[in-house]
mmCIF file of C-alpha atoms in Angstrom:
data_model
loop_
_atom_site.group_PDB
_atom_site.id
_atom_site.type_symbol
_atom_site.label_atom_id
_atom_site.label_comp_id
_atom_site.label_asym_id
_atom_site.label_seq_id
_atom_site.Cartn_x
_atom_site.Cartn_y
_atom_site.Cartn_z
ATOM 1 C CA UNK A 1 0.000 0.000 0.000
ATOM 2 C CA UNK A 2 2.937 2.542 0.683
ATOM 3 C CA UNK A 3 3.916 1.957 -2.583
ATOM 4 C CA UNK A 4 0.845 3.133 -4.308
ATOM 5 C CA UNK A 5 0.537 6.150 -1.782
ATOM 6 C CA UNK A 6 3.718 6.920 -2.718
ATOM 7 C CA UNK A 7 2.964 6.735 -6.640
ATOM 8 C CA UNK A 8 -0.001 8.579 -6.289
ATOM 9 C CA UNK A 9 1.030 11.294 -4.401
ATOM 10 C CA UNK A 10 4.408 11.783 -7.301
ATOM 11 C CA UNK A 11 0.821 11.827 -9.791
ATOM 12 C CA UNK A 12 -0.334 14.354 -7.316
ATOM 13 C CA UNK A 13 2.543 16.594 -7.610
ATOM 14 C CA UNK A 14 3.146 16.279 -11.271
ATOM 15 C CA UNK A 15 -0.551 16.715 -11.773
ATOM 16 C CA UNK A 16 -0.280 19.982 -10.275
ATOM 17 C CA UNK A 17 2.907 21.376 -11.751
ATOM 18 C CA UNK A 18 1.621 20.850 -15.037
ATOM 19 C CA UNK A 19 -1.224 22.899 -15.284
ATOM 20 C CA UNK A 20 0.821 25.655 -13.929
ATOM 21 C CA UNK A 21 3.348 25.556 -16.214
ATOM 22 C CA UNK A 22 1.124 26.255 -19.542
ATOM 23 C CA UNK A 23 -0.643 29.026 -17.540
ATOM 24 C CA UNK A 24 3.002 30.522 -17.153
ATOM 25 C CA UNK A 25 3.905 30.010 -20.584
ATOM 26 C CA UNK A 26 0.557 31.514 -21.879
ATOM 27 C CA UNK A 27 0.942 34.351 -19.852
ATOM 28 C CA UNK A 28 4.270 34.859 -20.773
ATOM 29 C CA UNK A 29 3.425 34.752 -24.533
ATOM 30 C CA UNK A 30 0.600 37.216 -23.802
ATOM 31 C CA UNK A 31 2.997 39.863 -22.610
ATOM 32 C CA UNK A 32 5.328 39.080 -25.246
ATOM 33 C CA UNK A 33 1.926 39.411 -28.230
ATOM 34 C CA UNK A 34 0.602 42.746 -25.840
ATOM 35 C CA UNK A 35 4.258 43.842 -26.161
ATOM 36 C CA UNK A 36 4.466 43.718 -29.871
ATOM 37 C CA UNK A 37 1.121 44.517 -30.583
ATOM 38 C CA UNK A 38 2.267 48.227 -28.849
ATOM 39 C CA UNK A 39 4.853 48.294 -30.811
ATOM 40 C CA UNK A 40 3.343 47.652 -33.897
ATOM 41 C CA UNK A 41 0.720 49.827 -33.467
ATOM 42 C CA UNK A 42 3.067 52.807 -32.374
ATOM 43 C CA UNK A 43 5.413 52.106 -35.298
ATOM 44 C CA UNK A 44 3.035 51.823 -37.935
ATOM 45 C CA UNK A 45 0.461 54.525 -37.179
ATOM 46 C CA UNK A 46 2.413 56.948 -34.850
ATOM 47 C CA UNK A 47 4.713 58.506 -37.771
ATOM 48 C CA UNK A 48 8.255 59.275 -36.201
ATOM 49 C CA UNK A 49 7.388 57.378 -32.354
ATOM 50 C CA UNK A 50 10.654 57.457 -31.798
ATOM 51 C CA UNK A 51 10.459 54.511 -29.407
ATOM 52 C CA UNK A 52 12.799 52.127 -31.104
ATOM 53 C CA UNK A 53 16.721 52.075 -31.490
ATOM 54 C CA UNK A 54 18.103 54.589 -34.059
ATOM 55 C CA UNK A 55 18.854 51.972 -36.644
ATOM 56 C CA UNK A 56 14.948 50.650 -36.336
ATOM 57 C CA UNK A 57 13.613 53.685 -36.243
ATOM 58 C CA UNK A 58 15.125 54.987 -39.376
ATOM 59 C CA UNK A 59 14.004 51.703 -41.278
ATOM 60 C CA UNK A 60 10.559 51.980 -39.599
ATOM 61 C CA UNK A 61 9.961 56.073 -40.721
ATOM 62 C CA UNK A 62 10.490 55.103 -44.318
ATOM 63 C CA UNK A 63 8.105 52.487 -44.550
ATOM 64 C CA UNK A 64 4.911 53.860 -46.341
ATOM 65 C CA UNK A 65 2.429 56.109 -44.713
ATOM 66 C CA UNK A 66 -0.856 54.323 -43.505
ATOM 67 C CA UNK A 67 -2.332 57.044 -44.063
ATOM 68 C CA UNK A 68 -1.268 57.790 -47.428
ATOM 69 C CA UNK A 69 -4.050 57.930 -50.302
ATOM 70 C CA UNK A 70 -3.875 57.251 -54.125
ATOM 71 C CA UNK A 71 -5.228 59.998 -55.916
ATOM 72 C CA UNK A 72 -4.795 63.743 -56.011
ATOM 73 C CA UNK A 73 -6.356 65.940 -53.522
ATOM 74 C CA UNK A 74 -6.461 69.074 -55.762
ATOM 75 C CA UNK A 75 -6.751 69.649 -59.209
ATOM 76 C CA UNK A 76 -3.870 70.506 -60.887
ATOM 77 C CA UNK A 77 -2.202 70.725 -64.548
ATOM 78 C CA UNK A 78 -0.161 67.923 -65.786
ATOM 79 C CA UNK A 79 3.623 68.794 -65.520
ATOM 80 C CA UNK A 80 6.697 66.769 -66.814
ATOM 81 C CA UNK A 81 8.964 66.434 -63.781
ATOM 82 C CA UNK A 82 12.877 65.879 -65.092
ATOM 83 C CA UNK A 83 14.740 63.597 -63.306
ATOM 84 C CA UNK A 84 16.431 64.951 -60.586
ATOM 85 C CA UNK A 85 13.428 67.425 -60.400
ATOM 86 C CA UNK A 86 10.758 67.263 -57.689
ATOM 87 C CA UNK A 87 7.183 69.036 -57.917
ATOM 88 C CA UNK A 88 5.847 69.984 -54.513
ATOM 89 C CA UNK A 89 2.349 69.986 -53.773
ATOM 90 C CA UNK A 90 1.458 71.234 -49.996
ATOM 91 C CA UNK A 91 -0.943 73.672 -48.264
ATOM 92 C CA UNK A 92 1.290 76.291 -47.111
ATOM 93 C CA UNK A 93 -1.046 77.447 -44.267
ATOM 94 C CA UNK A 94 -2.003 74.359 -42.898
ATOM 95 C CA UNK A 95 -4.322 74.717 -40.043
ATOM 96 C CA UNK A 96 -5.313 72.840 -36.798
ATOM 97 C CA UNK A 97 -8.080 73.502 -33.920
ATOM 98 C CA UNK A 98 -6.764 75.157 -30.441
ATOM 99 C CA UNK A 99 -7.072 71.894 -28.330
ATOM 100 C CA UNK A 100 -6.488 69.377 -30.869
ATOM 101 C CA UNK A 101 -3.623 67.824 -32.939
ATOM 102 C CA UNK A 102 -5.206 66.746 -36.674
ATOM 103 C CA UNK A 103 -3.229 69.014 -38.850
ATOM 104 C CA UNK A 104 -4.472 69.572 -42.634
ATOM 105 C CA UNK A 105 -1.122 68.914 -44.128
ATOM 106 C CA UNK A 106 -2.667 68.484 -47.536
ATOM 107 C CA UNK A 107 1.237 67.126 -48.776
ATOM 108 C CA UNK A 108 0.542 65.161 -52.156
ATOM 109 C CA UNK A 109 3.636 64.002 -54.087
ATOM 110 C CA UNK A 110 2.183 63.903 -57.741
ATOM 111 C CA UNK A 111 2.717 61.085 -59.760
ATOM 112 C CA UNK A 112 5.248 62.675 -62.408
ATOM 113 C CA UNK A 113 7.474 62.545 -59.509
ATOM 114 C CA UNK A 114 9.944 60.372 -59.609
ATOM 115 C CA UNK A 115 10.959 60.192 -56.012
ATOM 116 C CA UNK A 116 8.742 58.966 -52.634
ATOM 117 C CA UNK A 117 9.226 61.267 -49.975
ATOM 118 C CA UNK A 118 8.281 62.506 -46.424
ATOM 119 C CA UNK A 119 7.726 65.607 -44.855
ATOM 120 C CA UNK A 120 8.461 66.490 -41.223
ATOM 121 C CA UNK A 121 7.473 69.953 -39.079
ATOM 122 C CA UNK A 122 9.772 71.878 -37.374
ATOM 123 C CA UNK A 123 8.993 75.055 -35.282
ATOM 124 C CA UNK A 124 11.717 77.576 -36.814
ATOM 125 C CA UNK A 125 11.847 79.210 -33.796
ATOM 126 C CA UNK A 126 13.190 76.403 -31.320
ATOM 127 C CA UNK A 127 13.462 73.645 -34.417
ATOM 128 C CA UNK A 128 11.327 71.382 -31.971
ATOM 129 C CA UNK A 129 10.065 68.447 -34.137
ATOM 130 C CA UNK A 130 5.883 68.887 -34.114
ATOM 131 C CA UNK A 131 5.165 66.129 -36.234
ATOM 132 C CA UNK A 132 4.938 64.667 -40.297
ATOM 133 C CA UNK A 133 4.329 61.841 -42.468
ATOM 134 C CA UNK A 134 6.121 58.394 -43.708
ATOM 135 C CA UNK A 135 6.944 57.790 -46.652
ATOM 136 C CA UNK A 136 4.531 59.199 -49.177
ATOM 137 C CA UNK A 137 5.378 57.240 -52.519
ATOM 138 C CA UNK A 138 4.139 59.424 -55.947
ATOM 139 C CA UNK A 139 0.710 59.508 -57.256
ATOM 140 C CA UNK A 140 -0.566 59.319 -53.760
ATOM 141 C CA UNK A 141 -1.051 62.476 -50.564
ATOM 142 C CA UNK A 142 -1.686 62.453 -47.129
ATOM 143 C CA UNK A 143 -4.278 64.610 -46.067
ATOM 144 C CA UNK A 144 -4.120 65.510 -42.344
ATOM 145 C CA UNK A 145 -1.411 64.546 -39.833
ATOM 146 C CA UNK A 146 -1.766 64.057 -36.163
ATOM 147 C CA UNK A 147 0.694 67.102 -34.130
ATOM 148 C CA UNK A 148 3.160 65.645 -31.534
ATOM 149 C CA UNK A 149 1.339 68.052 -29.151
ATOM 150 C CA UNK A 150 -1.431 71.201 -28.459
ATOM 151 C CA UNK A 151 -0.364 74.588 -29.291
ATOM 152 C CA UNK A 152 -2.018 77.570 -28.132
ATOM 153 C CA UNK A 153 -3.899 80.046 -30.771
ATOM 154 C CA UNK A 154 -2.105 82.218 -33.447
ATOM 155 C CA UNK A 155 0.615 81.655 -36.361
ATOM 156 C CA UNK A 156 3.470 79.705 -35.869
ATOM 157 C CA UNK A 157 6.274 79.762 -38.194
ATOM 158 C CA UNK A 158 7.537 76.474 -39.064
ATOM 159 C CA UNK A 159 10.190 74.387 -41.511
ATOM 160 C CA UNK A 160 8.699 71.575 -43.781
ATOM 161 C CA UNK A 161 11.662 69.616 -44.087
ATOM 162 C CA UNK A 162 10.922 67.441 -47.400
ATOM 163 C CA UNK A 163 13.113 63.975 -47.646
ATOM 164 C CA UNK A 164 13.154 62.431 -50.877
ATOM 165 C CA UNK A 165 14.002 59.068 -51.575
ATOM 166 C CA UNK A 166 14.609 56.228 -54.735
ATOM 167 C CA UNK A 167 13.244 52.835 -53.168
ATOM 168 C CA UNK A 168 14.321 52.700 -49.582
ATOM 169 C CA UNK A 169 17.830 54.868 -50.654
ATOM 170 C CA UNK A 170 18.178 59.165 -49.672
ATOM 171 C CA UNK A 171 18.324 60.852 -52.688
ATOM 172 C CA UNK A 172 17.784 64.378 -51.182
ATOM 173 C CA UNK A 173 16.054 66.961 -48.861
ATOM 174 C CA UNK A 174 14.574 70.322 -49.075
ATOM 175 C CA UNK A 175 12.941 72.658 -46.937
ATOM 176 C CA UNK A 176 10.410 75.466 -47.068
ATOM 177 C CA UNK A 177 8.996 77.711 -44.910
ATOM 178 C CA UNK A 178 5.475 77.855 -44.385
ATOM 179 C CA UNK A 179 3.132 78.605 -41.245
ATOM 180 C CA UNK A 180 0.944 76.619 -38.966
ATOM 181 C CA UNK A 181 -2.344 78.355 -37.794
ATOM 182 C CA UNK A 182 -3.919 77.516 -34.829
ATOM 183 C CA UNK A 183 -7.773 78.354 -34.644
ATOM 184 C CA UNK A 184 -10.259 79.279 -32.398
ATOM 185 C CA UNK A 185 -12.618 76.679 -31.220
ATOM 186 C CA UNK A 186 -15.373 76.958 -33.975
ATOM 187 C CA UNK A 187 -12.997 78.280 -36.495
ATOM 188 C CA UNK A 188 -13.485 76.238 -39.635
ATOM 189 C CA UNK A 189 -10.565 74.813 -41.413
ATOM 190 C CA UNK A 190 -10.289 74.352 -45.397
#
């Protein structure tokens, strides 16, 4: 009899161990799949997060813009763009509501372009980064973009920085001053 007390108490204790082990596991995996999912999530639809190692990062803000659009926003005549050239298309007063972040970037990078590109806002006063797009590939634009933060009402001067690129490869910048408007609540934009 000691002997099958014995056995069925090493069941016993295996019995128990082993559901606790899967729970472990499983709740390990969850954190790792929660972890990822954040990161995903940040990387893809948080333009510029930041949150990853230089080297990532850089690959990661060149990937396409989610929230880039095929199409043209705006009218406009046909143009023959050389190579080397690059035809600029961007509301130079974009605007945003006092409390809120959605900036009307209205960038489109026309398809006789022959480079993708992003843009990126920088206050000229204190060159603090305030937000700006992935990569924006040609025949498509990106209509609004989402401000790193809430400004207070009134004109701010700021520097589109434009980064142009052939495949995943730099292949030039530019810049160009425009200004950032801040409404009143109720103010329309467009």
């Amino acid at each position: 009899m000691r002997k099958e007390n014995g056995n069925s108490r090493g069941r016993r204790r295996r019995r128990r161990r082993l559901p606790i082990r899967p729970a472990v596991l499983a709740w390990a995996a969850g954190g790792v799949a929660v972890l990822a999912a954040v990161i995903a999530i940040l990387t893809t639809w948080v333009p510029n997060a930041g949150i990853l190692p230089d080297p990532m990062q850089a690959q990661v803000d060149i990937m396409p813009d989610s929230h880039a659009r095929n199409g043209t926003l705006h009218a406009a005549e046909e143009r023959t763009v050389e190579e080397g050239d690059f035809w600029v298309v961007i509301n130079q007063i974009p605007k945003v509501e006092l409390g809120k972040k959605t900036c009307n970037l209205e960038y489109e990078n026309p398809e006789a372009n022959h480079y993708s590109a992003r843009v990126n806002l920088y206050l000229t006063e204190t060159g603090e980064h305030l937000g700006g797009t992935r990569r924006v590939d040609p025949g498509s634009y990106v209509k609004d973009i989402t401000l790193n933060k809430k400004l207070e009402t009134g004109d701010y001067p700021v520097t589109a920085q434009i980064e142009l690129f052939q495949e995943k490869t730099p292949a030039g910048s530019m810049s160009l001053d425009i200004i950032l408007r801040v409404l009143e609540e109720g103010d329309r934009i467009g």
